[in-house]
mmCIF file of C-alpha atoms in Angstrom:
data_model
loop_
_atom_site.group_PDB
_atom_site.id
_atom_site.type_symbol
_atom_site.label_atom_id
_atom_site.label_comp_id
_atom_site.label_asym_id
_atom_site.label_seq_id
_atom_site.Cartn_x
_atom_site.Cartn_y
_atom_site.Cartn_z
ATOM 1 C CA MET A 1 -32.484 -87.331 -30.183
ATOM 2 C CA THR A 2 -29.952 -89.929 -31.360
ATOM 3 C CA THR A 3 -26.829 -90.301 -29.236
ATOM 4 C CA THR A 4 -23.476 -90.616 -31.006
ATOM 5 C CA ARG A 5 -20.709 -91.427 -28.537
ATOM 6 C CA ILE A 6 -17.210 -90.132 -29.232
ATOM 7 C CA ALA A 7 -14.112 -91.958 -27.957
ATOM 8 C CA HIS A 8 -12.229 -90.265 -25.117
ATOM 9 C CA ASP A 9 -8.984 -90.010 -27.127
ATOM 10 C CA SER A 10 -8.640 -86.422 -28.264
ATOM 11 C CA LEU A 11 -12.215 -85.938 -27.125
ATOM 12 C CA VAL A 12 -12.459 -82.194 -27.614
ATOM 13 C CA ASP A 13 -10.736 -82.393 -31.012
ATOM 14 C CA ALA A 14 -13.209 -85.038 -32.136
ATOM 15 C CA LEU A 15 -16.118 -83.031 -30.791
ATOM 16 C CA VAL A 16 -14.962 -79.886 -32.560
ATOM 17 C CA ASN A 17 -14.797 -81.865 -35.797
ATOM 18 C CA ARG A 18 -18.270 -83.345 -35.352
ATOM 19 C CA ILE A 19 -19.960 -80.029 -34.599
ATOM 20 C CA ARG A 20 -17.987 -78.355 -37.374
ATOM 21 C CA ASP A 21 -19.196 -80.945 -39.855
ATOM 22 C CA ASP A 22 -22.798 -80.558 -38.690
ATOM 23 C CA VAL A 23 -22.596 -76.769 -39.049
ATOM 24 C CA LEU A 24 -20.907 -76.852 -42.467
ATOM 25 C CA ALA A 25 -23.353 -79.508 -43.674
ATOM 26 C CA ARG A 26 -26.118 -77.062 -42.638
ATOM 27 C CA ARG A 27 -27.643 -79.375 -40.079
ATOM 28 C CA TYR A 28 -27.391 -76.163 -38.071
ATOM 29 C CA PRO A 29 -27.624 -73.355 -40.679
ATOM 30 C CA ALA A 30 -26.285 -69.838 -40.198
ATOM 31 C CA GLY A 31 -28.529 -67.818 -37.908
ATOM 32 C CA SER A 32 -29.944 -70.843 -36.112
ATOM 33 C CA ARG A 33 -29.324 -71.730 -32.502
ATOM 34 C CA LEU A 34 -27.654 -74.915 -31.373
ATOM 35 C CA PRO A 35 -29.704 -77.070 -28.998
ATOM 36 C CA PRO A 36 -29.305 -76.297 -25.274
ATOM 37 C CA GLU A 37 -25.920 -77.426 -23.955
ATOM 38 C CA ARG A 38 -27.405 -80.249 -21.867
ATOM 39 C CA ASP A 39 -29.182 -81.698 -24.912
ATOM 40 C CA LEU A 40 -26.275 -81.128 -27.281
ATOM 41 C CA ALA A 41 -23.803 -82.782 -24.905
ATOM 42 C CA ALA A 42 -26.107 -85.767 -24.543
ATOM 43 C CA SER A 43 -26.526 -86.091 -28.311
ATOM 44 C CA TYR A 44 -22.748 -86.404 -28.743
ATOM 45 C CA GLY A 45 -22.277 -88.540 -25.640
ATOM 46 C CA VAL A 46 -19.932 -86.069 -23.903
ATOM 47 C CA THR A 47 -19.930 -83.977 -20.758
ATOM 48 C CA ARG A 48 -21.001 -80.343 -20.763
ATOM 49 C CA THR A 49 -17.431 -79.421 -19.811
ATOM 50 C CA SER A 50 -16.061 -81.033 -22.977
ATOM 51 C CA LEU A 51 -18.794 -79.376 -24.992
ATOM 52 C CA LYS A 52 -17.951 -75.949 -23.579
ATOM 53 C CA HIS A 53 -14.284 -76.402 -24.558
ATOM 54 C CA ALA A 54 -15.320 -77.371 -28.085
ATOM 55 C CA LEU A 55 -17.692 -74.412 -28.413
ATOM 56 C CA VAL A 56 -14.943 -72.010 -27.347
ATOM 57 C CA ARG A 57 -12.725 -73.285 -30.146
ATOM 58 C CA LEU A 58 -15.526 -73.083 -32.691
ATOM 59 C CA ALA A 59 -16.253 -69.527 -31.567
ATOM 60 C CA GLN A 60 -12.585 -68.596 -31.979
ATOM 61 C CA ALA A 61 -12.761 -69.920 -35.539
ATOM 62 C CA GLY A 62 -15.833 -67.811 -36.302
ATOM 63 C CA LEU A 63 -18.363 -70.630 -36.674
ATOM 64 C CA VAL A 64 -20.519 -69.952 -33.617
ATOM 65 C CA GLU A 65 -21.126 -67.286 -31.010
ATOM 66 C CA THR A 66 -22.480 -67.762 -27.498
ATOM 67 C CA ARG A 67 -24.843 -64.952 -26.496
ATOM 68 C CA HIS A 68 -26.016 -64.376 -22.958
ATOM 69 C CA GLY A 69 -29.665 -65.233 -22.589
ATOM 70 C CA VAL A 70 -29.880 -66.509 -26.147
ATOM 71 C CA GLY A 71 -27.602 -69.542 -26.405
ATOM 72 C CA THR A 72 -25.072 -70.543 -29.039
ATOM 73 C CA VAL A 73 -25.855 -69.089 -32.449
ATOM 74 C CA VAL A 74 -24.397 -70.387 -35.719
ATOM 75 C CA LEU A 75 -22.570 -67.648 -37.647
ATOM 76 C CA ASP A 76 -22.129 -67.099 -41.355
ATOM 77 C CA TYR A 77 -18.458 -68.107 -41.589
ATOM 78 C CA ARG A 78 -17.924 -66.059 -44.750
ATOM 79 C CA ARG A 79 -18.655 -62.912 -42.752
ATOM 80 C CA HIS A 80 -17.177 -63.869 -39.394
ATOM 81 C CA GLY A 81 -14.491 -66.473 -40.091
ATOM 82 C CA GLY A 82 -10.765 -65.794 -40.338
ATOM 83 C CA PRO A 83 -7.788 -67.673 -41.784
ATOM 84 C CA ASP A 84 -7.772 -70.022 -38.773
ATOM 85 C CA LEU A 85 -11.021 -71.497 -40.101
ATOM 86 C CA LEU A 86 -9.298 -72.745 -43.262
ATOM 87 C CA PRO A 87 -8.085 -76.058 -41.770
ATOM 88 C CA MET A 88 -11.642 -76.834 -40.628
ATOM 89 C CA LEU A 89 -13.159 -75.971 -43.998
ATOM 90 C CA LEU A 90 -10.586 -77.917 -45.975
ATOM 91 C CA THR A 91 -10.762 -80.982 -43.723
ATOM 92 C CA HIS A 92 -14.551 -80.974 -43.929
ATOM 93 C CA ALA A 93 -14.526 -80.563 -47.706
ATOM 94 C CA LEU A 94 -12.095 -83.447 -48.185
ATOM 95 C CA GLY A 95 -14.044 -85.656 -45.787
ATOM 96 C CA GLU A 96 -17.304 -84.968 -47.579
ATOM 97 C CA GLY A 97 -15.787 -85.373 -51.034
ATOM 98 C CA THR A 98 -16.650 -81.776 -51.954
ATOM 99 C CA ASP A 99 -13.072 -80.513 -52.019
ATOM 100 C CA GLY A 100 -13.056 -79.072 -55.552
ATOM 101 C CA ARG A 101 -13.473 -75.342 -54.959
ATOM 102 C CA TRP A 102 -11.794 -75.189 -51.569
ATOM 103 C CA LEU A 103 -8.701 -77.010 -52.771
ATOM 104 C CA VAL A 104 -8.384 -74.863 -55.870
ATOM 105 C CA GLU A 105 -8.898 -71.645 -53.903
ATOM 106 C CA VAL A 106 -6.393 -72.587 -51.195
ATOM 107 C CA PHE A 107 -3.762 -73.422 -53.806
ATOM 108 C CA GLU A 108 -4.497 -70.190 -55.712
ATOM 109 C CA VAL A 109 -3.893 -68.107 -52.601
ATOM 110 C CA ARG A 110 -0.867 -70.212 -51.708
ATOM 111 C CA GLN A 111 0.675 -69.368 -55.075
ATOM 112 C CA GLU A 112 -0.204 -65.668 -55.003
ATOM 113 C CA VAL A 113 0.900 -65.093 -51.411
ATOM 114 C CA GLY A 114 3.972 -67.260 -51.900
ATOM 115 C CA ALA A 115 5.132 -65.129 -54.827
ATOM 116 C CA LEU A 116 4.710 -61.907 -52.850
ATOM 117 C CA VAL A 117 6.512 -63.366 -49.840
ATOM 118 C CA ALA A 118 9.407 -64.615 -51.964
ATOM 119 C CA ALA A 119 9.910 -61.201 -53.597
ATOM 120 C CA ARG A 120 9.848 -59.441 -50.230
ATOM 121 C CA ALA A 121 12.161 -62.043 -48.709
ATOM 122 C CA ALA A 122 14.692 -61.461 -51.488
ATOM 123 C CA ALA A 123 14.581 -57.722 -50.821
ATOM 124 C CA HIS A 124 14.764 -57.906 -47.020
ATOM 125 C CA ARG A 125 16.539 -61.134 -46.013
ATOM 126 C CA GLY A 126 19.628 -60.873 -43.878
ATOM 127 C CA ALA A 127 22.822 -62.844 -44.339
ATOM 128 C CA ASP A 128 21.928 -65.169 -41.454
ATOM 129 C CA GLN A 129 18.502 -65.813 -42.972
ATOM 130 C CA ALA A 130 20.081 -66.649 -46.329
ATOM 131 C CA ASP A 131 22.388 -69.147 -44.630
ATOM 132 C CA ALA A 132 19.452 -70.678 -42.770
ATOM 133 C CA LEU A 133 17.452 -71.012 -46.002
ATOM 134 C CA ARG A 134 20.324 -72.811 -47.719
ATOM 135 C CA ALA A 135 20.614 -75.171 -44.744
ATOM 136 C CA GLN A 136 16.883 -75.848 -44.804
ATOM 137 C CA LEU A 137 16.990 -76.569 -48.532
ATOM 138 C CA ALA A 138 19.687 -79.134 -47.779
ATOM 139 C CA ALA A 139 17.359 -80.646 -45.163
ATOM 140 C CA VAL A 140 14.669 -81.106 -47.817
ATOM 141 C CA THR A 141 17.127 -82.835 -50.154
ATOM 142 C CA ALA A 142 18.494 -85.092 -47.416
ATOM 143 C CA ALA A 143 15.116 -85.978 -45.874
ATOM 144 C CA ARG A 144 14.661 -89.655 -45.049
ATOM 145 C CA ASP A 145 11.236 -89.960 -46.689
ATOM 146 C CA ALA A 146 8.415 -88.039 -48.366
ATOM 147 C CA ASP A 147 6.795 -86.905 -45.115
ATOM 148 C CA ALA A 148 10.056 -85.566 -43.701
ATOM 149 C CA ALA A 149 10.757 -83.758 -46.988
ATOM 150 C CA GLN A 150 7.259 -82.280 -46.939
ATOM 151 C CA LEU A 151 7.690 -80.961 -43.406
ATOM 152 C CA ALA A 152 11.152 -79.593 -44.213
ATOM 153 C CA GLU A 153 9.737 -77.806 -47.272
ATOM 154 C CA ALA A 154 6.973 -76.265 -45.158
ATOM 155 C CA GLU A 155 9.661 -74.850 -42.896
ATOM 156 C CA VAL A 156 11.257 -73.171 -45.919
ATOM 157 C CA HIS A 157 8.011 -71.265 -46.460
ATOM 158 C CA ARG A 158 7.911 -70.203 -42.805
ATOM 159 C CA MET A 159 11.474 -68.944 -43.093
ATOM 160 C CA LEU A 160 10.677 -67.041 -46.289
ATOM 161 C CA ALA A 161 7.755 -65.358 -44.532
ATOM 162 C CA ALA A 162 9.985 -64.402 -41.614
ATOM 163 C CA ALA A 163 12.606 -63.011 -44.009
ATOM 164 C CA ALA A 164 9.939 -60.904 -45.750
ATOM 165 C CA GLY A 165 9.985 -58.521 -42.798
ATOM 166 C CA ASN A 166 6.197 -58.303 -42.381
ATOM 167 C CA ARG A 167 4.544 -60.210 -39.538
ATOM 168 C CA VAL A 168 1.168 -60.244 -41.291
ATOM 169 C CA TYR A 169 2.678 -62.372 -44.049
ATOM 170 C CA GLU A 170 4.010 -64.725 -41.380
ATOM 171 C CA LEU A 171 0.518 -65.178 -39.960
ATOM 172 C CA LEU A 172 -1.010 -65.699 -43.407
ATOM 173 C CA VAL A 173 1.602 -68.308 -44.269
ATOM 174 C CA ASN A 174 1.022 -70.012 -40.914
ATOM 175 C CA SER A 175 -2.713 -70.249 -41.646
ATOM 176 C CA LEU A 176 -2.176 -71.637 -45.139
ATOM 177 C CA LEU A 177 0.380 -74.141 -43.890
ATOM 178 C CA LYS A 178 -1.877 -75.257 -41.073
ATOM 179 C CA ALA A 179 -4.678 -75.953 -43.546
ATOM 180 C CA TYR A 180 -2.285 -77.812 -45.826
ATOM 181 C CA LEU A 181 -0.316 -79.775 -43.231
ATOM 182 C CA GLU A 182 -3.404 -81.233 -41.576
ATOM 183 C CA VAL A 183 -4.177 -83.079 -44.814
ATOM 184 C CA ARG A 184 -0.607 -83.370 -46.117
ATOM 185 C CA SER A 185 -0.759 -87.156 -46.457
ATOM 186 C CA LEU A 186 -2.917 -86.586 -49.549
ATOM 187 C CA PHE A 187 -0.293 -84.371 -51.194
ATOM 188 C CA ARG A 188 3.014 -86.223 -50.891
ATOM 189 C CA ALA A 189 3.549 -86.783 -54.619
ATOM 190 C CA PRO A 190 6.047 -83.920 -55.097
ATOM 191 C CA PHE A 191 8.166 -85.241 -52.220
ATOM 192 C CA ALA A 192 8.374 -88.935 -53.124
ATOM 193 C CA ASP A 193 12.020 -88.366 -54.058
ATOM 194 C CA PRO A 194 13.444 -85.796 -51.608
ATOM 195 C CA ALA A 195 16.461 -85.086 -53.810
ATOM 196 C CA VAL A 196 14.186 -84.198 -56.740
ATOM 197 C CA ALA A 197 12.014 -82.106 -54.424
ATOM 198 C CA GLY A 198 15.059 -80.185 -53.261
ATOM 199 C CA ALA A 199 16.248 -79.590 -56.820
ATOM 200 C CA ARG A 200 12.795 -78.258 -57.722
ATOM 201 C CA LEU A 201 12.891 -75.837 -54.779
ATOM 202 C CA ALA A 202 16.505 -74.709 -55.293
ATOM 203 C CA PRO A 203 15.867 -71.918 -57.868
ATOM 204 C CA LEU A 204 13.496 -70.203 -55.427
ATOM 205 C CA VAL A 205 15.924 -70.388 -52.510
ATOM 206 C CA ASP A 206 18.821 -69.318 -54.741
ATOM 207 C CA ALA A 207 16.945 -66.241 -56.002
ATOM 208 C CA VAL A 208 16.008 -65.169 -52.474
ATOM 209 C CA CYS A 209 19.539 -65.705 -51.190
ATOM 210 C CA ALA A 210 20.901 -63.722 -54.156
ATOM 211 C CA GLY A 211 18.680 -60.780 -53.197
ATOM 212 C CA ALA A 212 16.844 -60.767 -56.547
ATOM 213 C CA PRO A 213 13.139 -59.920 -55.923
ATOM 214 C CA ASP A 214 11.924 -60.280 -59.524
ATOM 215 C CA ALA A 215 13.683 -63.590 -59.995
ATOM 216 C CA ALA A 216 12.392 -64.790 -56.612
ATOM 217 C CA ARG A 217 8.811 -63.908 -57.527
ATOM 218 C CA THR A 218 9.082 -65.762 -60.842
ATOM 219 C CA ALA A 219 10.766 -68.766 -59.226
ATOM 220 C CA ALA A 220 8.075 -68.920 -56.533
ATOM 221 C CA GLU A 221 5.264 -68.761 -59.086
ATOM 222 C CA GLU A 222 6.845 -71.530 -61.126
ATOM 223 C CA TYR A 223 7.626 -73.694 -58.100
ATOM 224 C CA LEU A 224 4.192 -73.365 -56.544
ATOM 225 C CA ALA A 225 2.432 -73.905 -59.874
ATOM 226 C CA ARG A 226 4.445 -77.082 -60.472
ATOM 227 C CA THR A 227 3.861 -78.494 -56.994
ATOM 228 C CA ARG A 228 0.158 -77.694 -57.352
ATOM 229 C CA GLU A 229 0.058 -79.700 -60.598
ATOM 230 C CA LEU A 230 1.777 -82.619 -58.903
ATOM 231 C CA MET A 231 -0.486 -82.488 -55.854
ATOM 232 C CA LEU A 232 -3.811 -82.006 -57.614
ATOM 233 C CA GLY A 233 -3.060 -83.717 -60.898
ATOM 234 C CA ARG A 234 -3.989 -80.559 -62.805
#
């Protein structure tokens, strides 16, 4: 078995990524068992302790399951995975150059969920939340560079989810943002000019702050469709 040594920096993170890629590339197909821990650790050039930490994280994501007396079994992620698996799937797809469907599907859900969240936020937001949204919009506009504007804009979406008054929407938005933010360097185009980015976002924030659900839904759909075009070039 070939040994591939991983640097000690962020060792468990790197190991999670390597095993994830091997599982998603079907080196270990769904239903198969991973090699015994001693052999698997040796193949990646890590200790069994590091391997165990990585396997726990992969199990939490729904990629594998450790069964007593059986070993670690690869799961069908489409049956067992949850939203927390999205960052892994998207990162793998981009790394392998097979991002087409995953990117499109993530952005589709982002737009659909974003519209629902915006409408609910407009109906349920409090006065303090409206003030906070306006302040965060100003932070987008005044950001020092594209990355800062991108992060400030992501915070707007978290605040909209919180204002929606449903914690499930907050968790869904968190999962979508986590998938997006881990690869955000590829999608900075809409934020190259923070002032323009803020102006593009303003109708959505204004509609939510005005307590207008229908207008907020429409503004969210238009905003997210436009940013998707800028990010994906289509």
